[in-house]
Amino acid sequence: MAEVSRHQLNLLRTLVSGPVFARGDDALAAEVAAYNVLVTHDPDLVVGAESEADVAAAVRFATEHSLPLTVFATGHGSYVDVTEGLMLTTSRLAGEVAVDVEGRTATVAAGHRVSDIVAAAAAHGLAPVVGSSTSVGAIGYILGGGVGPLARTFGMSSDWVRSFRVVTAEGELVHADATHSPDLFWALRGGKGGLGVVTAMELELVPLETLYGGSIFFDPEHVGTVFTAWLEWTKTVPEALTSSAAIVRFPPLEFIPEPLRGKTALHLRVAYVGESSEGRRLLAPLRRVAPALIDAVGDMAASDIGSIHNDPADPIPLWDGNVQRLLTHADAGFAEAILETVGPDVDVPVVAAEVRHLGGATRRDVPEGSAVGGRSADYSLLLAGLPDPSLFASALPQAMEGITGRLAPWLSETTLINFQAKPGEAAVSSWPADIRARLAEVGEAYDPRGIFSGHVAADGSGKM
Ligand SMILES: Cc1cc2nc3c(=O)[nH]c(=O)nc-3n(C[C@H](O)[C@H](O)[C@H](O)COP(=O)(O)OP(=O)(O)OC[C@H]3O[C@@H](n4cnc5c(N)ncnc54)[C@H](O)[C@@H]3O)c2cc1C
């Protein structure tokens, strides 16, 4: 990487209206503080872009000085310390989320979180198709396809993007949609990083005010029977119903609700798009399997969708060895193997083992096609290790190896890019070869020198 002189740094400061931080500046760490508290970014330079013109100037500067450029929104996708190059932060690119009620769209700038779209859309009886956590950055989430509590009904979140505004490696502003720069539009829907800085997107909304949904928790003694019954039940439900089941080891801490404190419980998450009477009928067989510790499934505002998974909004530690895979199939043998490896009777450093029911609309690509990988799976699995650094070197990797070995008959090699922590493995496992090759072509066209992190190379390697 080229050295940036004091003179060039001063020049950069005259080119952008937002703040510029250099390594050693006191305020740099706070500007790039990630959701994942185990990560400390310390790049050479940070530009807090305030406008599209700032983004273009920062990108040109990075290109001219051969500085690798990383985009930072909220740091929900931060697993690896960035220690060089230019980091561009997007939080100042916000303002109002503009909702076009008649056209049923929202125009969302790069600094917005998903929760901002949810709130703006709800005021008009509309909703975006979102993921489990509404505190993630809207653009970063969408670029990775995005799979959430409404996935079976409405598909991948990126299926709902109508257009992007993108600053390319040349510092050019490009409007990408199905007819303008369609190759770039194809790649940005699921292709994640490496293609440019998205400054804004137009997102189609769905008319949705209420859901029949929420969470149900079961005691350790019922985890096995309910998990096994849930898996069978998923094979019977319509596309209007999306659910997931997580075996969670709740710590014995004050902030955990008393009935769950210190227990390994089953957390079922449900979202049914339709009449609540029908939702109740569909859920009845599961409710009959065992008494619930807490049953909080009922009529809810669609704008409360983040409460279904209830992911922590505040920063937490995330281990970069967490395992995420799509499943080839999920039968009774799989349920048995899950319970044997991470069930309540086992002493294992896995804080959560989550299986999401996919399929339905996630299997259908948009008419123009998109770069989303992993559409063919009906289930995904996430194994999150205890975020205790003393376990990272050997205890956790060993435990994960044992678990994935036992689960091997059901694990596909494919992952969802949004949950990928390991830079080197991301490109190979997140897209099939044909999508990967086309992504590399589009990346070559819009970022020939590979300035942006996340650039997918033709040989299948990739960096985040
Ligand atoms: C608690 C939690 C729950 C999650 N739940 C889900 C879920 O249900 N479904 C799902 O699909 N994913 C989920 N994710 C994954 C999440 O969507 C990704 O980590 C996503 O990358 C977060 O984006 P961000 O912008 O908030 O994060 P950041 O770490 O700030 O950005 C991650 C990457 O996104 C890209 N990026 C962000 N903004 C831009 C931009 N303006 N232009 C170009 N590139 C950009 C860059 O490549 C950047 O490196 C979850 C993550 C966490 C931590």
PDB file of N, CA and C in Angstrom, residues 23-97:
ATOM      1  N   ARG A  23      -4.786   7.364  11.423  1.00  0.00           N
ATOM      2  CA  ARG A  23      -4.412   6.489  12.538  1.00  0.00           C
ATOM      3  C   ARG A  23      -3.717   7.314  13.626  1.00  0.00           C
ATOM      4  N   GLY A  24      -4.135   7.093  14.851  1.00  0.00           N
ATOM      5  CA  GLY A  24      -3.555   7.846  15.961  1.00  0.00           C
ATOM      6  C   GLY A  24      -4.491   8.945  16.446  1.00  0.00           C
ATOM      7  N   ASP A  25      -5.460   9.348  15.592  1.00  0.00           N
ATOM      8  CA  ASP A  25      -6.428  10.364  16.042  1.00  0.00           C
ATOM      9  C   ASP A  25      -7.319   9.763  17.127  1.00  0.00           C
ATOM     10  N   ASP A  26      -7.551  10.560  18.172  1.00  0.00           N
ATOM     11  CA  ASP A  26      -8.341  10.052  19.306  1.00  0.00           C
ATOM     12  C   ASP A  26      -9.732   9.564  18.898  1.00  0.00           C
ATOM     13  N   ALA A  27     -10.365  10.276  17.965  1.00  0.00           N
ATOM     14  CA  ALA A  27     -11.771   9.973  17.648  1.00  0.00           C
ATOM     15  C   ALA A  27     -11.928   8.826  16.652  1.00  0.00           C
ATOM     16  N   LEU A  28     -10.817   8.311  16.134  1.00  0.00           N
ATOM     17  CA  LEU A  28     -10.936   7.271  15.093  1.00  0.00           C
ATOM     18  C   LEU A  28     -11.630   6.014  15.618  1.00  0.00           C
ATOM     19  N   ALA A  29     -11.223   5.573  16.796  1.00  0.00           N
ATOM     20  CA  ALA A  29     -11.767   4.308  17.320  1.00  0.00           C
ATOM     21  C   ALA A  29     -13.289   4.369  17.462  1.00  0.00           C
ATOM     22  N   ALA A  30     -13.812   5.491  17.949  1.00  0.00           N
ATOM     23  CA  ALA A  30     -15.267   5.598  18.146  1.00  0.00           C
ATOM     24  C   ALA A  30     -15.991   5.607  16.803  1.00  0.00           C
ATOM     25  N   GLU A  31     -15.365   6.208  15.787  1.00  0.00           N
ATOM     26  CA  GLU A  31     -15.999   6.301  14.461  1.00  0.00           C
ATOM     27  C   GLU A  31     -16.204   4.921  13.846  1.00  0.00           C
ATOM     28  N   VAL A  32     -15.304   3.989  14.163  1.00  0.00           N
ATOM     29  CA  VAL A  32     -15.373   2.664  13.529  1.00  0.00           C
ATOM     30  C   VAL A  32     -15.596   1.550  14.565  1.00  0.00           C
ATOM     31  N   ALA A  33     -16.222   1.912  15.692  1.00  0.00           N
ATOM     32  CA  ALA A  33     -16.514   0.911  16.728  1.00  0.00           C
ATOM     33  C   ALA A  33     -17.594  -0.031  16.200  1.00  0.00           C
ATOM     34  N   ALA A  34     -17.277  -1.322  16.156  1.00  0.00           N
ATOM     35  CA  ALA A  34     -18.176  -2.292  15.534  1.00  0.00           C
ATOM     36  C   ALA A  34     -19.180  -2.855  16.533  1.00  0.00           C
ATOM     37  N   TYR A  35     -20.266  -3.409  16.011  1.00  0.00           N
ATOM     38  CA  TYR A  35     -21.252  -4.152  16.820  1.00  0.00           C
ATOM     39  C   TYR A  35     -20.550  -5.308  17.521  1.00  0.00           C
ATOM     40  N   ASN A  36     -19.598  -5.915  16.808  1.00  0.00           N
ATOM     41  CA  ASN A  36     -18.828  -7.018  17.389  1.00  0.00           C
ATOM     42  C   ASN A  36     -17.697  -6.429  18.221  1.00  0.00           C
ATOM     43  N   VAL A  37     -17.825  -6.509  19.545  1.00  0.00           N
ATOM     44  CA  VAL A  37     -16.851  -5.838  20.416  1.00  0.00           C
ATOM     45  C   VAL A  37     -15.491  -6.531  20.430  1.00  0.00           C
ATOM     46  N   LEU A  38     -15.376  -7.700  19.808  1.00  0.00           N
ATOM     47  CA  LEU A  38     -14.078  -8.369  19.752  1.00  0.00           C
ATOM     48  C   LEU A  38     -13.195  -7.800  18.635  1.00  0.00           C
ATOM     49  N   VAL A  39     -13.773  -6.910  17.829  1.00  0.00           N
ATOM     50  CA  VAL A  39     -13.042  -6.360  16.685  1.00  0.00           C
ATOM     51  C   VAL A  39     -12.589  -4.936  16.974  1.00  0.00           C
ATOM     52  N   THR A  40     -11.329  -4.627  16.612  1.00  0.00           N
ATOM     53  CA  THR A  40     -10.841  -3.246  16.713  1.00  0.00           C
ATOM     54  C   THR A  40     -10.310  -2.841  15.347  1.00  0.00           C
ATOM     55  N   HIS A  41     -11.023  -1.978  14.672  1.00  0.00           N
ATOM     56  CA  HIS A  41     -10.534  -1.497  13.380  1.00  0.00           C
ATOM     57  C   HIS A  41      -9.530  -0.371  13.607  1.00  0.00           C
ATOM     58  N   ASP A  42      -8.445  -0.416  12.866  1.00  0.00           N
ATOM     59  CA  ASP A  42      -7.448   0.648  12.969  1.00  0.00           C
ATOM     60  C   ASP A  42      -6.829   0.897  11.583  1.00  0.00           C
ATOM     61  N   PRO A  43      -7.657   1.353  10.638  1.00  0.00           N
ATOM     62  CA  PRO A  43      -7.137   1.573   9.273  1.00  0.00           C
ATOM     63  C   PRO A  43      -6.251   2.824   9.236  1.00  0.00           C
ATOM     64  N   ASP A  44      -5.583   3.036   8.089  1.00  0.00           N
ATOM     65  CA  ASP A  44      -4.752   4.238   7.954  1.00  0.00           C
ATOM     66  C   ASP A  44      -5.598   5.503   8.025  1.00  0.00           C
ATOM     67  N   LEU A  45      -6.752   5.430   7.353  1.00  0.00           N
ATOM     68  CA  LEU A  45      -7.612   6.619   7.240  1.00  0.00           C
ATOM     69  C   LEU A  45      -9.080   6.234   7.376  1.00  0.00           C
ATOM     70  N   VAL A  46      -9.846   7.153   7.939  1.00  0.00           N
ATOM     71  CA  VAL A  46     -11.303   6.958   7.968  1.00  0.00           C
ATOM     72  C   VAL A  46     -11.945   8.240   7.446  1.00  0.00           C
ATOM     73  N   VAL A  47     -12.879   8.083   6.517  1.00  0.00           N
ATOM     74  CA  VAL A  47     -13.634   9.243   6.029  1.00  0.00           C
ATOM     75  C   VAL A  47     -15.087   9.058   6.443  1.00  0.00           C
ATOM     76  N   GLY A  48     -15.625  10.012   7.178  1.00  0.00           N
ATOM     77  CA  GLY A  48     -17.038   9.992   7.568  1.00  0.00           C
ATOM     78  C   GLY A  48     -17.832  10.738   6.513  1.00  0.00           C
ATOM     79  N   ALA A  49     -18.266  10.005   5.477  1.00  0.00           N
ATOM     80  CA  ALA A  49     -18.906  10.666   4.322  1.00  0.00           C
ATOM     81  C   ALA A  49     -20.216  11.334   4.728  1.00  0.00           C
ATOM     82  N   GLU A  50     -20.376  12.572   4.267  1.00  0.00           N
ATOM     83  CA  GLU A  50     -21.618  13.306   4.556  1.00  0.00           C
ATOM     84  C   GLU A  50     -22.512  13.438   3.326  1.00  0.00           C
ATOM     85  N   SER A  51     -21.968  13.093   2.166  1.00  0.00           N
ATOM     86  CA  SER A  51     -22.720  13.269   0.910  1.00  0.00           C
ATOM     87  C   SER A  51     -22.179  12.306  -0.140  1.00  0.00           C
ATOM     88  N   GLU A  52     -22.932  12.185  -1.237  1.00  0.00           N
ATOM     89  CA  GLU A  52     -22.436  11.355  -2.353  1.00  0.00           C
ATOM     90  C   GLU A  52     -21.135  11.918  -2.908  1.00  0.00           C
ATOM     91  N   ALA A  53     -21.016  13.258  -2.869  1.00  0.00           N
ATOM     92  CA  ALA A  53     -19.777  13.883  -3.360  1.00  0.00           C
ATOM     93  C   ALA A  53     -18.606  13.458  -2.469  1.00  0.00           C
ATOM     94  N   ASP A  54     -18.830  13.368  -1.161  1.00  0.00           N
ATOM     95  CA  ASP A  54     -17.774  12.892  -0.250  1.00  0.00           C
ATOM     96  C   ASP A  54     -17.382  11.452  -0.589  1.00  0.00           C
ATOM     97  N   VAL A  55     -18.400  10.634  -0.840  1.00  0.00           N
ATOM     98  CA  VAL A  55     -18.129   9.220  -1.161  1.00  0.00           C
ATOM     99  C   VAL A  55     -17.258   9.163  -2.417  1.00  0.00           C
ATOM    100  N   ALA A  56     -17.662   9.921  -3.445  1.00  0.00           N
ATOM    101  CA  ALA A  56     -16.918   9.896  -4.713  1.00  0.00           C
ATOM    102  C   ALA A  56     -15.485  10.379  -4.501  1.00  0.00           C
ATOM    103  N   ALA A  57     -15.314  11.452  -3.727  1.00  0.00           N
ATOM    104  CA  ALA A  57     -13.956  11.992  -3.502  1.00  0.00           C
ATOM    105  C   ALA A  57     -13.104  10.982  -2.736  1.00  0.00           C
ATOM    106  N   ALA A  58     -13.696  10.330  -1.731  1.00  0.00           N
ATOM    107  CA  ALA A  58     -12.931   9.356  -0.922  1.00  0.00           C
ATOM    108  C   ALA A  58     -12.546   8.144  -1.771  1.00  0.00           C
ATOM    109  N   VAL A  59     -13.467   7.716  -2.631  1.00  0.00           N
ATOM    110  CA  VAL A  59     -13.176   6.546  -3.473  1.00  0.00           C
ATOM    111  C   VAL A  59     -12.061   6.891  -4.465  1.00  0.00           C
ATOM    112  N   ARG A  60     -12.153   8.071  -5.066  1.00  0.00           N
ATOM    113  CA  ARG A  60     -11.094   8.482  -6.017  1.00  0.00           C
ATOM    114  C   ARG A  60      -9.746   8.546  -5.307  1.00  0.00           C
ATOM    115  N   PHE A  61      -9.763   9.078  -4.101  1.00  0.00           N
ATOM    116  CA  PHE A  61      -8.510   9.196  -3.334  1.00  0.00           C
ATOM    117  C   PHE A  61      -7.931   7.809  -3.063  1.00  0.00           C
ATOM    118  N   ALA A  62      -8.805   6.896  -2.662  1.00  0.00           N
ATOM    119  CA  ALA A  62      -8.337   5.524  -2.377  1.00  0.00           C
ATOM    120  C   ALA A  62      -7.774   4.887  -3.644  1.00  0.00           C
ATOM    121  N   THR A  63      -8.475   5.088  -4.763  1.00  0.00           N
ATOM    122  CA  THR A  63      -8.013   4.495  -6.026  1.00  0.00           C
ATOM    123  C   THR A  63      -6.663   5.089  -6.436  1.00  0.00           C
ATOM    124  N   GLU A  64      -6.572   6.425  -6.349  1.00  0.00           N
ATOM    125  CA  GLU A  64      -5.313   7.077  -6.756  1.00  0.00           C
ATOM    126  C   GLU A  64      -4.129   6.636  -5.910  1.00  0.00           C
ATOM    127  N   HIS A  65      -4.391   6.374  -4.621  1.00  0.00           N
ATOM    128  CA  HIS A  65      -3.297   6.016  -3.716  1.00  0.00           C
ATOM    129  C   HIS A  65      -3.215   4.524  -3.440  1.00  0.00           C
ATOM    130  N   SER A  66      -3.933   3.745  -4.230  1.00  0.00           N
ATOM    131  CA  SER A  66      -3.942   2.281  -4.067  1.00  0.00           C
ATOM    132  C   SER A  66      -4.211   1.870  -2.627  1.00  0.00           C
ATOM    133  N   LEU A  67      -5.179   2.528  -2.021  1.00  0.00           N
ATOM    134  CA  LEU A  67      -5.569   2.166  -0.649  1.00  0.00           C
ATOM    135  C   LEU A  67      -6.761   1.220  -0.719  1.00  0.00           C
ATOM    136  N   PRO A  68      -6.686   0.031  -0.124  1.00  0.00           N
ATOM    137  CA  PRO A  68      -7.883  -0.814  -0.085  1.00  0.00           C
ATOM    138  C   PRO A  68      -9.003  -0.073   0.651  1.00  0.00           C
ATOM    139  N   LEU A  69     -10.224  -0.161   0.125  1.00  0.00           N
ATOM    140  CA  LEU A  69     -11.328   0.611   0.719  1.00  0.00           C
ATOM    141  C   LEU A  69     -12.378  -0.331   1.324  1.00  0.00           C
ATOM    142  N   THR A  70     -12.680  -0.100   2.581  1.00  0.00           N
ATOM    143  CA  THR A  70     -13.706  -0.883   3.275  1.00  0.00           C
ATOM    144  C   THR A  70     -14.866   0.038   3.622  1.00  0.00           C
ATOM    145  N   VAL A  71     -16.089  -0.449   3.402  1.00  0.00           N
ATOM    146  CA  VAL A  71     -17.264   0.339   3.793  1.00  0.00           C
ATOM    147  C   VAL A  71     -17.707  -0.125   5.177  1.00  0.00           C
ATOM    148  N   PHE A  72     -17.958   0.828   6.059  1.00  0.00           N
ATOM    149  CA  PHE A  72     -18.385   0.505   7.426  1.00  0.00           C
ATOM    150  C   PHE A  72     -19.700   1.225   7.712  1.00  0.00           C
ATOM    151  N   ALA A  73     -20.732   0.432   8.041  1.00  0.00           N
ATOM    152  CA  ALA A  73     -22.024   1.039   8.403  1.00  0.00           C
ATOM    153  C   ALA A  73     -22.258   0.893   9.903  1.00  0.00           C
ATOM    154  N   THR A  74     -22.522  -0.334  10.355  1.00  0.00           N
ATOM    155  CA  THR A  74     -22.783  -0.556  11.793  1.00  0.00           C
ATOM    156  C   THR A  74     -21.781  -1.535  12.416  1.00  0.00           C
ATOM    157  N   GLY A  75     -21.040  -2.243  11.564  1.00  0.00           N
ATOM    158  CA  GLY A  75     -20.102  -3.240  12.085  1.00  0.00           C
ATOM    159  C   GLY A  75     -20.775  -4.540  12.505  1.00  0.00           C
ATOM    160  N   HIS A  76     -22.020  -4.776  12.066  1.00  0.00           N
ATOM    161  CA  HIS A  76     -22.644  -6.084  12.346  1.00  0.00           C
ATOM    162  C   HIS A  76     -21.943  -7.198  11.571  1.00  0.00           C
ATOM    163  N   GLY A  77     -21.270  -6.812  10.483  1.00  0.00           N
ATOM    164  CA  GLY A  77     -20.556  -7.812   9.679  1.00  0.00           C
ATOM    165  C   GLY A  77     -19.063  -7.803   9.964  1.00  0.00           C
ATOM    166  N   SER A  78     -18.639  -7.172  11.028  1.00  0.00           N
ATOM    167  CA  SER A  78     -17.201  -7.071  11.343  1.00  0.00           C
ATOM    168  C   SER A  78     -16.759  -8.271  12.169  1.00  0.00           C
ATOM    169  N   TYR A  79     -15.899  -9.092  11.592  1.00  0.00           N
ATOM    170  CA  TYR A  79     -15.326 -10.217  12.339  1.00  0.00           C
ATOM    171  C   TYR A  79     -13.799 -10.141  12.361  1.00  0.00           C
ATOM    172  N   VAL A  80     -13.241  -9.362  11.414  1.00  0.00           N
ATOM    173  CA  VAL A  80     -11.791  -9.302  11.246  1.00  0.00           C
ATOM    174  C   VAL A  80     -11.353  -7.844  11.389  1.00  0.00           C
ATOM    175  N   ASP A  81     -10.279  -7.610  12.159  1.00  0.00           N
ATOM    176  CA  ASP A  81      -9.767  -6.241  12.304  1.00  0.00           C
ATOM    177  C   ASP A  81      -9.303  -5.719  10.946  1.00  0.00           C
ATOM    178  N   VAL A  82      -9.717  -4.523  10.584  1.00  0.00           N
ATOM    179  CA  VAL A  82      -9.171  -3.869   9.386  1.00  0.00           C
ATOM    180  C   VAL A  82      -8.041  -2.971   9.859  1.00  0.00           C
ATOM    181  N   THR A  83      -6.837  -3.212   9.357  1.00  0.00           N
ATOM    182  CA  THR A  83      -5.663  -2.501   9.885  1.00  0.00           C
ATOM    183  C   THR A  83      -4.926  -1.707   8.807  1.00  0.00           C
ATOM    184  N   GLU A  84      -5.535  -1.587   7.634  1.00  0.00           N
ATOM    185  CA  GLU A  84      -4.885  -0.780   6.591  1.00  0.00           C
ATOM    186  C   GLU A  84      -5.931  -0.164   5.680  1.00  0.00           C
ATOM    187  N   GLY A  85      -5.472   0.764   4.892  1.00  0.00           N
ATOM    188  CA  GLY A  85      -6.332   1.342   3.864  1.00  0.00           C
ATOM    189  C   GLY A  85      -7.268   2.418   4.384  1.00  0.00           C
ATOM    190  N   LEU A  86      -8.291   2.664   3.576  1.00  0.00           N
ATOM    191  CA  LEU A  86      -9.251   3.729   3.885  1.00  0.00           C
ATOM    192  C   LEU A  86     -10.599   3.092   4.234  1.00  0.00           C
ATOM    193  N   MET A  87     -11.126   3.473   5.369  1.00  0.00           N
ATOM    194  CA  MET A  87     -12.456   2.977   5.754  1.00  0.00           C
ATOM    195  C   MET A  87     -13.431   4.139   5.588  1.00  0.00           C
ATOM    196  N   LEU A  88     -14.523   3.860   4.877  1.00  0.00           N
ATOM    197  CA  LEU A  88     -15.517   4.906   4.649  1.00  0.00           C
ATOM    198  C   LEU A  88     -16.738   4.606   5.514  1.00  0.00           C
ATOM    199  N   THR A  89     -17.073   5.532   6.404  1.00  0.00           N
ATOM    200  CA  THR A  89     -18.245   5.281   7.261  1.00  0.00           C
ATOM    201  C   THR A  89     -19.466   5.989   6.672  1.00  0.00           C
ATOM    202  N   THR A  90     -20.620   5.340   6.829  1.00  0.00           N
ATOM    203  CA  THR A  90     -21.827   5.814   6.127  1.00  0.00           C
ATOM    204  C   THR A  90     -22.886   6.417   7.061  1.00  0.00           C
ATOM    205  N   SER A  91     -22.605   6.441   8.382  1.00  0.00           N
ATOM    206  CA  SER A  91     -23.688   6.798   9.315  1.00  0.00           C
ATOM    207  C   SER A  91     -24.258   8.198   9.078  1.00  0.00           C
ATOM    208  N   ARG A  92     -23.453   9.099   8.483  1.00  0.00           N
ATOM    209  CA  ARG A  92     -23.955  10.472   8.262  1.00  0.00           C
ATOM    210  C   ARG A  92     -24.815  10.577   6.997  1.00  0.00           C
ATOM    211  N   LEU A  93     -24.857   9.505   6.203  1.00  0.00           N
ATOM    212  CA  LEU A  93     -25.684   9.522   4.980  1.00  0.00           C
ATOM    213  C   LEU A  93     -27.078   9.024   5.351  1.00  0.00           C
ATOM    214  N   ALA A  94     -27.806   9.852   6.054  1.00  0.00           N
ATOM    215  CA  ALA A  94     -29.094   9.363   6.562  1.00  0.00           C
ATOM    216  C   ALA A  94     -30.237  10.295   6.166  1.00  0.00           C
ATOM    217  N   GLY A  95     -30.697  11.138   7.070  1.00  0.00           N
ATOM    218  CA  GLY A  95     -31.892  11.949   6.767  1.00  0.00           C
ATOM    219  C   GLY A  95     -33.131  11.075   6.844  1.00  0.00           C
ATOM    220  N   GLU A  96     -34.201  11.541   6.223  1.00  0.00           N
ATOM    221  CA  GLU A  96     -35.476  10.816   6.284  1.00  0.00           C
ATOM    222  C   GLU A  96     -35.494   9.615   5.338  1.00  0.00           C
ATOM    223  N   VAL A  97     -36.173   8.548   5.742  1.00  0.00           N
ATOM    224  CA  VAL A  97     -36.503   7.483   4.775  1.00  0.00           C
ATOM    225  C   VAL A  97     -37.756   7.980   4.055  1.00  0.00           C
TER     226      VAL A  97
END
